[in-house]
Short mmCIF file of C-alpha atoms in Angstrom, two decimals:
data_model
loop_
_atom_site.label_atom_id
_atom_site.label_comp_id
_atom_site.label_asym_id
_atom_site.label_seq_id
_atom_site.Cartn_x
_atom_site.Cartn_y
_atom_site.Cartn_z
CA UNK A 906 -88.58 122.37 -117.10
CA UNK A 907 -88.67 122.68 -120.87
CA UNK A 908 -86.19 125.24 -122.20
CA UNK A 909 -87.58 127.72 -124.72
CA UNK A 910 -87.74 131.42 -125.46
CA UNK A 911 -90.79 131.57 -123.16
CA UNK A 912 -89.03 129.93 -120.19
CA UNK A 913 -86.12 132.31 -120.76
CA UNK A 914 -88.41 135.34 -120.84
CA UNK A 915 -90.27 134.19 -117.73
CA UNK A 916 -86.99 133.77 -115.85
CA UNK A 917 -85.65 137.07 -117.14
CA UNK A 918 -88.72 138.87 -115.75
CA UNK A 919 -88.41 137.13 -112.35
CA UNK A 920 -84.71 137.72 -111.79
CA UNK A 921 -83.58 134.22 -112.86
CA UNK A 922 -84.58 132.85 -109.45
CA UNK A 923 -86.56 129.89 -110.76
CA UNK A 924 -83.99 127.84 -112.66
CA UNK A 925 -83.93 124.26 -111.39
CA UNK A 926 -80.86 121.98 -111.58
CA UNK A 927 -80.66 120.47 -115.08
CA UNK A 928 -80.42 116.93 -113.76
CA UNK A 929 -80.80 114.95 -110.53
CA UNK A 930 -77.67 113.94 -108.55
CA UNK A 931 -78.96 110.53 -107.38
CA UNK A 932 -77.93 108.22 -104.54
CA UNK A 933 -77.46 104.63 -105.70
CA UNK A 934 -80.29 102.11 -105.23
CA UNK A 935 -79.38 98.50 -104.31
CA UNK A 936 -80.27 97.16 -107.77
CA UNK A 937 -80.98 98.22 -111.36
CA UNK A 938 -81.81 96.53 -114.61
CA UNK A 939 -78.81 98.11 -116.34
CA UNK A 940 -75.68 99.73 -114.90
CA UNK A 941 -73.47 101.87 -117.11
CA UNK A 942 -69.98 102.39 -115.76
CA UNK A 943 -68.68 105.78 -116.79
CA UNK A 944 -70.46 109.15 -116.76
CA UNK A 945 -68.91 110.67 -119.84
CA UNK A 946 -70.61 111.51 -123.09
CA UNK A 947 -70.83 107.90 -124.24
CA UNK A 948 -72.22 106.55 -120.95
CA UNK A 949 -74.80 109.31 -120.63
CA UNK A 950 -75.91 109.07 -124.25
CA UNK A 951 -76.27 105.30 -123.79
CA UNK A 952 -78.55 105.97 -120.81
CA UNK A 953 -80.56 108.51 -122.81
CA UNK A 954 -81.19 106.17 -125.73
CA UNK A 955 -81.89 103.19 -123.43
CA UNK A 956 -84.67 105.26 -121.87
CA UNK A 957 -85.92 107.00 -124.99
CA UNK A 958 -85.67 104.34 -127.70
CA UNK A 959 -85.97 101.13 -125.69
CA UNK A 960 -88.09 102.28 -122.73
CA UNK A 961 -85.56 100.96 -120.20
CA UNK A 962 -85.42 103.57 -117.42
CA UNK A 963 -84.26 101.41 -114.49
CA UNK A 964 -80.72 102.48 -115.30
CA UNK A 965 -77.82 103.88 -113.26
CA UNK A 966 -74.83 105.71 -114.69
CA UNK A 967 -71.91 105.36 -112.24
CA UNK A 968 -69.17 107.97 -112.42
CA UNK A 969 -66.05 107.84 -110.24
CA UNK A 970 -65.67 111.64 -110.19
CA UNK A 971 -68.05 114.19 -111.64
CA UNK A 972 -69.74 113.69 -115.00
CA UNK A 973 -67.95 115.00 -118.05
CA UNK A 974 -64.58 115.56 -116.37
CA UNK A 975 -62.82 112.72 -118.20
CA UNK A 976 -62.31 112.63 -121.94
CA UNK A 977 -65.69 114.29 -122.54
CA UNK A 978 -64.15 117.46 -121.14
CA UNK A 979 -60.69 116.98 -122.68
CA UNK A 980 -61.32 116.80 -126.42
CA UNK A 981 -61.23 119.25 -129.33
CA UNK A 982 -65.00 119.09 -130.06
CA UNK A 983 -64.80 118.10 -133.73
CA UNK A 984 -67.65 116.22 -135.41
CA UNK A 985 -67.33 114.55 -138.82
CA UNK A 986 -68.07 111.33 -140.69
CA UNK A 987 -65.31 111.29 -143.33
CA UNK A 988 -64.36 107.62 -142.99
CA UNK A 989 -63.22 105.24 -145.72
CA UNK A 990 -64.12 101.73 -144.59
CA UNK A 991 -67.64 100.31 -145.01
CA UNK A 992 -67.48 98.96 -141.43
CA UNK A 993 -66.91 102.46 -140.02
CA UNK A 994 -68.58 104.92 -142.37
CA UNK A 995 -72.30 104.16 -141.77
CA UNK A 996 -71.69 104.21 -138.02
CA UNK A 997 -70.14 107.69 -138.06
CA UNK A 998 -72.77 108.93 -140.50
CA UNK A 999 -75.50 107.80 -138.08
CA UNK A 1000 -73.65 109.86 -135.49
CA UNK A 1001 -73.60 112.86 -137.84
CA UNK A 1002 -77.37 112.55 -138.41
CA UNK A 1003 -77.97 112.34 -134.66
CA UNK A 1004 -75.80 115.45 -134.16
CA UNK A 1005 -77.97 117.28 -136.69
CA UNK A 1006 -81.10 116.64 -134.62
CA UNK A 1007 -79.51 116.55 -131.18
CA UNK A 1008 -80.58 119.94 -129.86
CA UNK A 1009 -84.23 119.28 -130.67
CA UNK A 1010 -84.00 115.74 -129.28
CA UNK A 1011 -82.43 116.86 -125.99
CA UNK A 1012 -84.08 120.29 -125.76
CA UNK A 1013 -80.60 121.57 -124.97
CA UNK A 1014 -78.25 123.89 -126.82
CA UNK A 1015 -75.26 121.72 -127.66
CA UNK A 1016 -73.96 124.41 -130.05
CA UNK A 1017 -73.65 122.07 -133.02
CA UNK A 1018 -71.98 124.14 -135.72
CA UNK A 1019 -71.67 122.58 -139.18
CA UNK A 1020 -68.87 124.83 -140.33
CA UNK A 1021 -67.13 122.16 -142.42
CA UNK A 1022 -64.08 119.95 -141.96
CA UNK A 1023 -61.31 120.38 -144.53
CA UNK A 1024 -58.44 117.88 -144.88
CA UNK A 1025 -55.62 119.42 -146.93
CA UNK A 1026 -53.51 117.43 -149.39
CA UNK A 1027 -49.99 118.26 -150.44
CA UNK A 1028 -49.04 115.68 -153.08
CA UNK A 1029 -50.56 113.80 -156.02
CA UNK A 1030 -50.59 110.56 -154.04
CA UNK A 1031 -52.37 112.17 -151.12
CA UNK A 1032 -54.92 113.71 -153.50
CA UNK A 1033 -55.59 110.26 -154.96
CA UNK A 1034 -56.15 108.75 -151.53
CA UNK A 1035 -58.52 111.60 -150.64
CA UNK A 1036 -60.40 111.10 -153.92
CA UNK A 1037 -60.83 107.46 -152.97
CA UNK A 1038 -62.05 108.36 -149.49
CA UNK A 1039 -64.37 111.04 -150.85
CA UNK A 1040 -65.86 108.59 -153.33
CA UNK A 1041 -66.34 105.99 -150.57
CA UNK A 1042 -68.12 108.61 -148.49
CA UNK A 1043 -70.42 109.63 -151.35
CA UNK A 1044 -71.27 106.02 -152.08
CA UNK A 1045 -72.47 105.80 -148.46
CA UNK A 1046 -74.54 108.96 -148.92
CA UNK A 1047 -72.12 111.21 -147.03
CA UNK A 1048 -71.26 114.67 -148.35
CA UNK A 1049 -67.72 115.13 -149.66
CA UNK A 1050 -66.21 117.70 -152.02
CA UNK A 1051 -62.75 117.76 -153.53
CA UNK A 1052 -61.25 121.25 -153.60
CA UNK A 1053 -58.26 122.43 -155.61
CA UNK A 1054 -55.70 124.98 -154.42
CA UNK A 1055 -57.75 127.90 -155.76
CA UNK A 1056 -60.84 126.83 -153.81
CA UNK A 1057 -58.80 126.44 -150.64
CA UNK A 1058 -57.18 129.85 -151.15
CA UNK A 1059 -60.63 131.42 -151.41
CA UNK A 1060 -61.73 129.79 -148.14
CA UNK A 1061 -58.50 130.18 -146.17
CA UNK A 1062 -56.32 132.90 -147.71
CA UNK A 1063 -54.02 133.02 -144.67
CA UNK A 1064 -52.51 129.55 -145.20
CA UNK A 1065 -48.91 129.24 -146.43
CA UNK A 1066 -49.49 128.46 -150.12
CA UNK A 1067 -45.87 129.19 -150.97
CA UNK A 1068 -44.46 126.25 -149.01
CA UNK A 1069 -41.98 124.62 -151.42
CA UNK A 1070 -41.67 121.32 -149.56
CA UNK A 1071 -45.37 120.72 -148.86
CA UNK A 1072 -47.40 122.88 -151.27
CA UNK A 1073 -51.14 123.00 -150.58
CA UNK A 1074 -52.67 121.37 -153.67
CA UNK A 1075 -56.24 121.26 -152.36
CA UNK A 1076 -58.40 119.51 -149.82
CA UNK A 1077 -61.24 117.12 -149.13
CA UNK A 1078 -64.14 119.02 -147.57
CA UNK A 1079 -67.02 117.58 -145.59
CA UNK A 1080 -69.36 120.60 -145.39
CA UNK A 1081 -71.65 118.94 -142.78
CA UNK A 1082 -68.76 118.36 -140.38
CA UNK A 1083 -67.91 120.93 -137.75
CA UNK A 1084 -67.84 121.33 -134.00
CA UNK A 1085 -70.14 120.98 -130.98
CA UNK A 1086 -69.86 122.19 -127.40
CA UNK A 1087 -68.45 119.20 -125.48
CA UNK A 1088 -69.64 120.16 -121.98
CA UNK A 1089 -73.13 120.96 -123.24
CA UNK A 1090 -73.29 117.53 -124.87
CA UNK A 1091 -72.62 115.90 -121.49
CA UNK A 1092 -75.07 118.13 -119.63
CA UNK A 1093 -77.73 117.77 -122.33
CA UNK A 1094 -77.59 113.99 -122.30
CA UNK A 1095 -77.51 113.95 -118.48
CA UNK A 1096 -80.57 116.19 -118.31
CA UNK A 1097 -82.51 114.17 -120.89
CA UNK A 1098 -81.65 110.81 -119.29
CA UNK A 1099 -82.33 112.05 -115.76
CA UNK A 1100 -85.66 113.45 -116.91
CA UNK A 1101 -86.70 109.96 -118.01
CA UNK A 1102 -85.80 108.42 -114.64
CA UNK A 1103 -82.16 107.40 -115.08
CA UNK A 1104 -80.06 107.70 -111.90
CA UNK A 1105 -76.80 109.59 -112.39
CA UNK A 1106 -74.54 108.63 -109.48
CA UNK A 1107 -71.36 110.66 -109.02
CA UNK A 1108 -68.29 109.99 -106.84
CA UNK A 1109 -69.06 106.29 -107.19
CA UNK A 1110 -65.97 104.40 -108.31
CA UNK A 1111 -66.34 100.81 -109.44
CA UNK A 1112 -63.78 98.71 -107.55
CA UNK A 1113 -64.83 95.21 -108.61
CA UNK A 1114 -67.60 93.00 -109.92
CA UNK A 1115 -70.19 90.83 -108.14
CA UNK A 1116 -70.49 87.32 -109.58
CA UNK A 1117 -73.30 84.80 -109.66
CA UNK A 1118 -72.98 81.46 -111.44
CA UNK A 1119 -70.18 82.59 -113.74
CA UNK A 1120 -71.83 85.84 -114.83
CA UNK A 1121 -71.52 89.33 -113.47
CA UNK A 1122 -74.42 90.25 -111.24
CA UNK A 1123 -73.41 93.74 -110.16
CA UNK A 1124 -70.55 95.98 -109.19
CA UNK A 1125 -68.65 96.79 -106.02
CA UNK A 1126 -68.30 100.53 -105.67
CA UNK A 1127 -66.99 103.14 -103.27
CA UNK A 1128 -70.66 103.72 -102.38
CA UNK A 1129 -71.54 100.07 -101.74
CA UNK A 1130 -72.55 97.05 -103.80
CA UNK A 1131 -75.05 97.62 -106.61
CA UNK A 1132 -76.68 94.72 -108.42
CA UNK A 1133 -77.78 94.69 -112.07
CA UNK A 1134 -78.78 92.22 -114.75
CA UNK A 1135 -76.59 93.87 -117.36
CA UNK A 1136 -73.49 96.01 -116.99
CA UNK A 1137 -72.07 98.20 -119.73
CA UNK A 1138 -68.57 99.67 -119.61
CA UNK A 1139 -68.13 103.10 -121.22
CA UNK A 1140 -64.85 104.10 -119.60
CA UNK A 1141 -62.56 104.75 -122.58
CA UNK A 1142 -59.09 105.62 -121.34
CA UNK A 1143 -59.44 103.21 -118.44
CA UNK A 1144 -61.13 100.30 -120.25
CA UNK A 1145 -58.23 97.91 -119.60
CA UNK A 1146 -58.19 98.56 -115.85
CA UNK A 1147 -61.97 98.11 -115.44
CA UNK A 1148 -62.02 95.03 -117.69
CA UNK A 1149 -59.10 93.61 -115.72
CA UNK A 1150 -61.38 93.48 -112.65
CA UNK A 1151 -63.54 91.06 -114.65
CA UNK A 1152 -60.50 88.99 -115.65
CA UNK A 1153 -60.34 90.29 -119.25
CA UNK A 1154 -57.31 91.29 -121.30
CA UNK A 1155 -58.18 93.52 -124.23
CA UNK A 1156 -56.61 94.62 -127.55
CA UNK A 1157 -56.16 98.14 -126.15
CA UNK A 1158 -53.31 100.35 -124.95
CA UNK A 1159 -53.85 103.63 -123.09
CA UNK A 1160 -52.00 106.60 -124.58
CA UNK A 1161 -51.96 110.32 -123.86
CA UNK A 1162 -53.18 112.86 -126.43
CA UNK A 1163 -52.48 116.54 -125.85
CA UNK A 1164 -54.65 119.43 -126.96
CA UNK A 1165 -54.14 123.18 -126.87
CA UNK A 1166 -56.07 126.42 -126.90
CA UNK A 1167 -54.65 129.82 -127.73
CA UNK A 1168 -55.61 133.23 -126.43
CA UNK A 1169 -58.71 134.68 -128.10
CA UNK A 1170 -58.22 136.37 -131.45
CA UNK A 1171 -60.67 137.91 -133.92
CA UNK A 1172 -62.52 135.47 -136.23
CA UNK A 1173 -59.90 133.88 -138.50
CA UNK A 1174 -60.49 130.17 -139.08
CA UNK A 1175 -64.00 129.60 -140.50
CA UNK A 1176 -63.93 125.78 -140.48
CA UNK A 1177 -61.98 122.84 -139.08
CA UNK A 1178 -58.67 122.50 -140.97
CA UNK A 1179 -56.24 119.59 -140.88
CA UNK A 1180 -52.68 119.75 -142.17
CA UNK A 1181 -51.85 116.81 -144.43
CA UNK A 1182 -48.06 116.95 -144.24
CA UNK A 1183 -47.86 116.63 -140.48
CA UNK A 1184 -50.47 115.98 -137.86
CA UNK A 1185 -52.14 119.25 -136.95
CA UNK A 1186 -55.79 120.23 -136.79
CA UNK A 1187 -57.35 123.49 -135.75
CA UNK A 1188 -60.70 125.18 -135.31
CA UNK A 1189 -61.69 128.44 -133.67
CA UNK A 1190 -64.04 128.47 -130.70
CA UNK A 1191 -66.86 130.98 -130.35
CA UNK A 1192 -64.78 132.69 -127.66
CA UNK A 1193 -62.06 133.25 -130.27
CA UNK A 1194 -59.40 130.81 -129.07
CA UNK A 1195 -57.74 128.53 -131.57
CA UNK A 1196 -58.37 124.93 -130.46
CA UNK A 1197 -55.72 122.64 -131.89
CA UNK A 1198 -53.86 119.38 -131.52
CA UNK A 1199 -51.80 116.76 -133.26
CA UNK A 1200 -50.46 113.29 -132.66
CA UNK A 1201 -50.58 111.27 -129.48
CA UNK A 1202 -47.33 111.33 -127.52
CA UNK A 1203 -46.75 107.70 -128.50
CA UNK A 1204 -46.10 105.80 -125.27
CA UNK A 1205 -48.42 104.08 -122.77
CA UNK A 1206 -49.74 106.58 -120.25
CA UNK A 1207 -52.47 107.15 -117.69
CA UNK A 1208 -50.99 110.47 -116.58
CA UNK A 1209 -53.41 112.94 -118.27
CA UNK A 1210 -50.45 115.09 -119.23
CA UNK A 1211 -47.88 114.80 -122.00
CA UNK A 1212 -44.34 115.86 -122.74
CA UNK A 1213 -42.76 118.86 -124.47
CA UNK A 1214 -41.45 117.23 -127.70
CA UNK A 1215 -45.07 116.69 -128.77
CA UNK A 1216 -45.95 120.30 -127.90
CA UNK A 1217 -43.05 121.45 -130.09
CA UNK A 1218 -44.06 119.12 -132.93
CA UNK A 1219 -47.68 120.29 -132.92
CA UNK A 1220 -46.70 123.98 -132.84
CA UNK A 1221 -44.16 123.48 -135.65
CA UNK A 1222 -46.85 121.87 -137.80
CA UNK A 1223 -49.17 124.76 -137.04
CA UNK A 1224 -46.51 127.28 -138.04
CA UNK A 1225 -45.82 125.39 -141.28
CA UNK A 1226 -49.49 125.56 -142.18
CA UNK A 1227 -50.39 129.08 -141.02
CA UNK A 1228 -47.37 131.27 -140.20
CA UNK A 1229 -49.77 134.05 -139.21
CA UNK A 1230 -50.33 132.43 -135.80
CA UNK A 1231 -46.65 132.77 -134.87
CA UNK A 1232 -47.22 135.47 -132.27
CA UNK A 1233 -50.44 134.05 -130.84
CA UNK A 1234 -49.78 132.76 -127.33
CA UNK A 1235 -50.87 129.34 -126.16
CA UNK A 1236 -53.28 129.74 -123.29
CA UNK A 1237 -53.61 126.18 -122.02
CA UNK A 1238 -52.62 122.65 -122.90
CA UNK A 1239 -53.89 119.43 -121.41
CA UNK A 1240 -53.78 115.66 -121.91
CA UNK A 1241 -56.47 113.02 -122.11
CA UNK A 1242 -56.08 109.25 -121.97
CA UNK A 1243 -57.06 107.44 -125.15
CA UNK A 1244 -58.09 103.81 -125.51
CA UNK A 1245 -55.83 103.05 -128.50
CA UNK A 1246 -57.16 99.86 -130.07
CA UNK A 1247 -55.02 97.55 -132.19
CA UNK A 1248 -56.57 98.65 -135.50
CA UNK A 1249 -57.56 102.23 -134.68
CA UNK A 1250 -61.30 101.50 -134.63
CA UNK A 1251 -63.66 101.20 -131.65
CA UNK A 1252 -65.35 98.20 -130.05
CA UNK A 1253 -69.07 97.97 -129.16
CA UNK A 1254 -69.77 94.35 -128.29
CA UNK A 1255 -70.56 91.69 -125.74
CA UNK A 1256 -67.57 90.36 -123.82
CA UNK A 1257 -66.68 86.72 -123.03
CA UNK A 1258 -68.14 87.43 -119.56
CA UNK A 1259 -71.92 86.92 -119.50
CA UNK A 1260 -73.78 90.08 -118.51
CA UNK A 1261 -70.82 92.39 -119.24
CA UNK A 1262 -70.81 94.63 -122.32
CA UNK A 1263 -67.96 96.68 -123.75
CA UNK A 1264 -67.92 100.13 -125.33
CA UNK A 1265 -64.32 101.29 -125.79
CA UNK A 1266 -61.27 101.51 -127.99
CA UNK A 1267 -62.24 104.97 -129.25
CA UNK A 1268 -58.66 106.02 -129.93
CA UNK A 1269 -58.72 109.82 -130.30
CA UNK A 1270 -62.03 109.88 -132.20
CA UNK A 1271 -64.56 109.35 -129.45
CA UNK A 1272 -66.21 112.75 -129.26
CA UNK A 1273 -67.75 112.77 -132.74
CA UNK A 1274 -69.09 109.27 -132.08
CA UNK A 1275 -70.87 110.21 -128.84
CA UNK A 1276 -74.48 110.03 -130.17
CA UNK A 1277 -74.07 106.88 -132.31
CA UNK A 1278 -71.96 105.18 -129.65
CA UNK A 1279 -74.72 105.60 -127.10
CA UNK A 1280 -77.42 104.73 -129.64
CA UNK A 1281 -75.72 101.47 -130.69
CA UNK A 1282 -74.58 100.52 -127.18
CA UNK A 1283 -78.15 101.01 -125.92
CA UNK A 1284 -79.36 98.77 -128.77
CA UNK A 1285 -76.85 96.09 -127.78
CA UNK A 1286 -77.74 96.30 -124.08
CA UNK A 1287 -81.49 96.25 -124.71
CA UNK A 1288 -81.68 93.58 -127.41
CA UNK A 1289 -78.47 91.60 -126.94
CA UNK A 1290 -77.62 91.99 -130.60
CA UNK A 1291 -75.50 94.62 -132.36
CA UNK A 1292 -77.12 97.56 -134.11
CA UNK A 1293 -76.99 97.30 -137.89
CA UNK A 1294 -74.31 100.01 -138.32
CA UNK A 1295 -72.12 98.69 -135.47
CA UNK A 1296 -71.88 95.09 -136.66
CA UNK A 1297 -68.24 95.43 -137.66
CA UNK A 1298 -67.17 96.93 -134.31
CA UNK A 1299 -66.73 93.48 -132.77
CA UNK A 1300 -64.31 92.44 -130.08
CA UNK A 1301 -63.47 89.17 -131.85
CA UNK A 1302 -62.49 90.87 -135.12
CA UNK A 1303 -58.80 90.80 -134.12
CA UNK A 1304 -58.80 87.02 -133.66
CA UNK A 1305 -60.91 86.55 -136.81
CA UNK A 1306 -58.73 88.83 -138.97
CA UNK A 1307 -61.58 91.25 -139.84
CA UNK A 1308 -59.71 94.38 -138.84
CA UNK A 1309 -61.00 97.91 -139.38
CA UNK A 1310 -57.64 99.58 -139.98
CA UNK A 1311 -58.36 102.97 -141.61
CA UNK A 1312 -54.68 103.86 -141.78
CA UNK A 1313 -53.32 100.40 -142.53
CA UNK A 1314 -50.80 100.58 -139.69
CA UNK A 1315 -51.18 97.09 -138.24
CA UNK A 1316 -51.24 96.24 -134.53
CA UNK A 1317 -49.09 99.17 -133.40
CA UNK A 1318 -51.47 101.39 -131.40
CA UNK A 1319 -49.19 104.42 -131.15
CA UNK A 1320 -49.20 104.76 -134.95
CA UNK A 1321 -52.99 104.84 -135.45
CA UNK B 530 -39.39 112.80 -119.68
CA UNK B 531 -35.72 111.83 -119.86
CA UNK B 532 -34.34 108.33 -120.22
CA UNK B 533 -30.94 107.38 -118.80
CA UNK B 534 -29.30 105.42 -121.63
CA UNK B 535 -26.61 103.00 -120.34
CA UNK B 536 -24.23 104.29 -123.05
CA UNK B 537 -25.18 107.95 -123.53
CA UNK B 538 -26.41 109.01 -120.10
CA UNK B 539 -29.63 110.94 -119.41
CA UNK B 540 -31.17 112.02 -122.73
CA UNK B 541 -34.40 113.76 -123.81
CA UNK B 542 -37.27 111.45 -124.76
CA UNK B 543 -37.32 113.02 -128.25
CA UNK B 544 -34.17 111.02 -129.07
CA UNK B 545 -35.99 107.73 -128.55
CA UNK B 546 -38.65 105.78 -130.44
CA UNK B 547 -41.23 103.74 -128.58
CA UNK B 548 -42.10 100.21 -129.63
CA UNK B 549 -44.37 99.01 -126.82
CA UNK B 550 -44.77 96.38 -124.13
CA UNK B 551 -41.57 94.38 -123.62
CA UNK B 552 -43.57 91.29 -122.70
CA UNK B 553 -43.99 90.23 -126.34
CA UNK B 554 -42.73 86.68 -126.93
CA UNK B 555 -43.09 84.88 -130.27
CA UNK B 556 -44.93 81.61 -129.64
CA UNK B 557 -42.89 78.46 -130.45
CA UNK B 558 -43.75 77.10 -133.90
CA UNK B 559 -44.86 73.76 -132.48
CA UNK B 560 -47.13 75.23 -129.78
CA UNK B 561 -50.68 73.85 -129.65
CA UNK B 562 -53.40 76.39 -130.57
CA UNK B 563 -50.86 78.47 -132.48
CA UNK B 564 -53.49 80.89 -133.86
CA UNK B 565 -54.75 81.57 -130.35
CA UNK B 566 -51.23 82.05 -129.02
CA UNK B 567 -50.43 84.52 -131.82
CA UNK B 568 -53.66 86.43 -131.24
CA UNK B 569 -52.68 86.71 -127.61
CA UNK B 570 -49.11 87.83 -128.37
CA UNK B 571 -49.91 90.26 -131.19
CA UNK B 572 -53.15 91.87 -130.04
CA UNK B 573 -53.72 91.55 -126.28
CA UNK B 574 -52.02 93.82 -123.76
CA UNK B 575 -51.86 94.05 -119.98
CA UNK B 576 -51.89 97.87 -120.34
CA UNK B 577 -51.23 98.46 -116.62
CA UNK B 578 -51.80 101.72 -114.75
CA UNK B 579 -48.48 101.56 -112.91
CA UNK B 580 -45.02 100.11 -113.63
CA UNK B 581 -44.73 99.01 -117.27
CA UNK B 582 -41.80 97.24 -118.92
CA UNK B 583 -41.41 98.60 -122.45
CA UNK B 584 -38.99 98.80 -125.37
CA UNK B 585 -37.40 102.06 -126.53
CA UNK B 586 -34.90 102.57 -129.37
CA UNK B 587 -32.21 105.24 -129.02
CA UNK B 588 -32.32 106.28 -132.68
CA UNK B 589 -30.75 109.73 -132.21
CA UNK B 590 -27.99 108.32 -130.02
CA UNK B 591 -26.25 104.97 -129.76
CA UNK B 592 -28.94 102.96 -131.63
CA UNK B 593 -29.36 100.61 -128.67
CA UNK B 594 -32.65 98.92 -127.87
CA UNK B 595 -33.52 99.54 -124.24
CA UNK B 596 -35.91 97.95 -121.83
CA UNK B 597 -37.35 100.70 -119.67
CA UNK B 598 -39.51 100.23 -116.60
CA UNK B 599 -41.72 103.30 -116.30
CA UNK B 600 -44.74 104.19 -114.18
CA UNK B 601 -47.55 104.97 -116.64
CA UNK B 602 -49.37 107.07 -114.01
CA UNK B 603 -46.50 109.49 -113.42
CA UNK B 604 -44.02 108.90 -116.31
CA UNK B 605 -41.33 108.23 -113.67
CA UNK B 606 -38.53 106.07 -115.08
CA UNK B 607 -37.86 103.27 -112.57
CA UNK B 608 -35.17 101.25 -114.36
CA UNK B 609 -33.32 101.13 -117.69
CA UNK B 610 -31.23 98.31 -119.10
CA UNK B 611 -30.25 96.94 -122.50
CA UNK B 612 -32.99 94.91 -124.16
CA UNK B 613 -30.46 92.11 -124.74
CA UNK B 614 -30.00 91.82 -120.97
CA UNK B 615 -33.68 91.02 -120.52
CA UNK B 616 -34.06 87.79 -118.57
CA UNK B 617 -36.49 85.34 -120.15
#
């Protein structure tokens, strides 16, 4: 069923009895051309673009639980393409362009809201580094504007401009950045892929690989063996454990990142704001809750929950930036497991195992990449060569010394 | 999460700094395929979902380096000893 004002009116007049499920909950077939392990945003968008762009519809997306309940449902919904390095920037800008046309492409309301992303700076040195990043963005055709303190005060009068230790001097604004509705992104991609014949198989945990002449020929799952010519992993958070079943060790550590939402308040924060003197970012959802977060906890974890010192640190940063939120109560907090790569950038590449492809290492920036990640991973799976904008996201870049280290932290994943 | 420091007793995790997997070993300078060995040591990780041996520094306490065995699925601390006691 195509969603439109007419389908809505028709359903409204008939008591909303005719809505069909948005996508098909499939049982696994014995074999497919392509299997994608992981039914999150990245896996489902890969399936969508495999079917739409490359005409490959004999595809199964295998999800161990229910789709969208991993990191796709545990993020803070921010979209942006304000990257410095030439190996990263065009990739994230492709993602931004796909976000801009996503609702029309999927015929689904993913609530893309280009309300702007503002990174604040608090010192001359930080301003200079933001000028450099802004210039790099503009040279790649991405929008970036440098604001001074007066501009920021006009946009966000409630910030603490009187802070003596970390005065707000201005900010780097990407007006096209913003937020999208994370669950709707998952459901929209699932609906579009399913509509083109992709099988979405839930409660189907991959427990091992099938081998044939040194290459993977399928997967063992909790719902039986399934064969495929090509297998793509899109299981960020658990990439190491799935890759381990294929005998691979990867340049990835799993870390926990916490996020928070406050009780609903009246409209206050018109854009996404990040604090430059600590790690704190905040936006306001359409329901009115402040959605915010900060640093990862900093130790290896698969627990999907964090510890209190990080909660305190994030809330202190928030108070330093906007003291007005001091009496707003935190409604919920949660933790997601991040694939922290050794240089802070993702990997979309073949693996040393023939037939097995890797999409992972998203650190805590996977949500914004969802469309381009799927687009480029589908390209790799269909044509066996990297997409033009994902050429730098190679697995062998660590051995070759071609790192994509935006922060210049070196191989210390908890600092990226 | 609280870590039982051998010198200071059970202390809040905020007093400690995390370095990472305790399995890191510098390859011997005369090892064959030195570049490959360094790539392995610097970049690749086991990253287990389960017990993990890791290095923590008690910066707000006794300044000792500790080797902690912790379950990454539950954050349960299974064992703590001084990093210098680590058997090769």
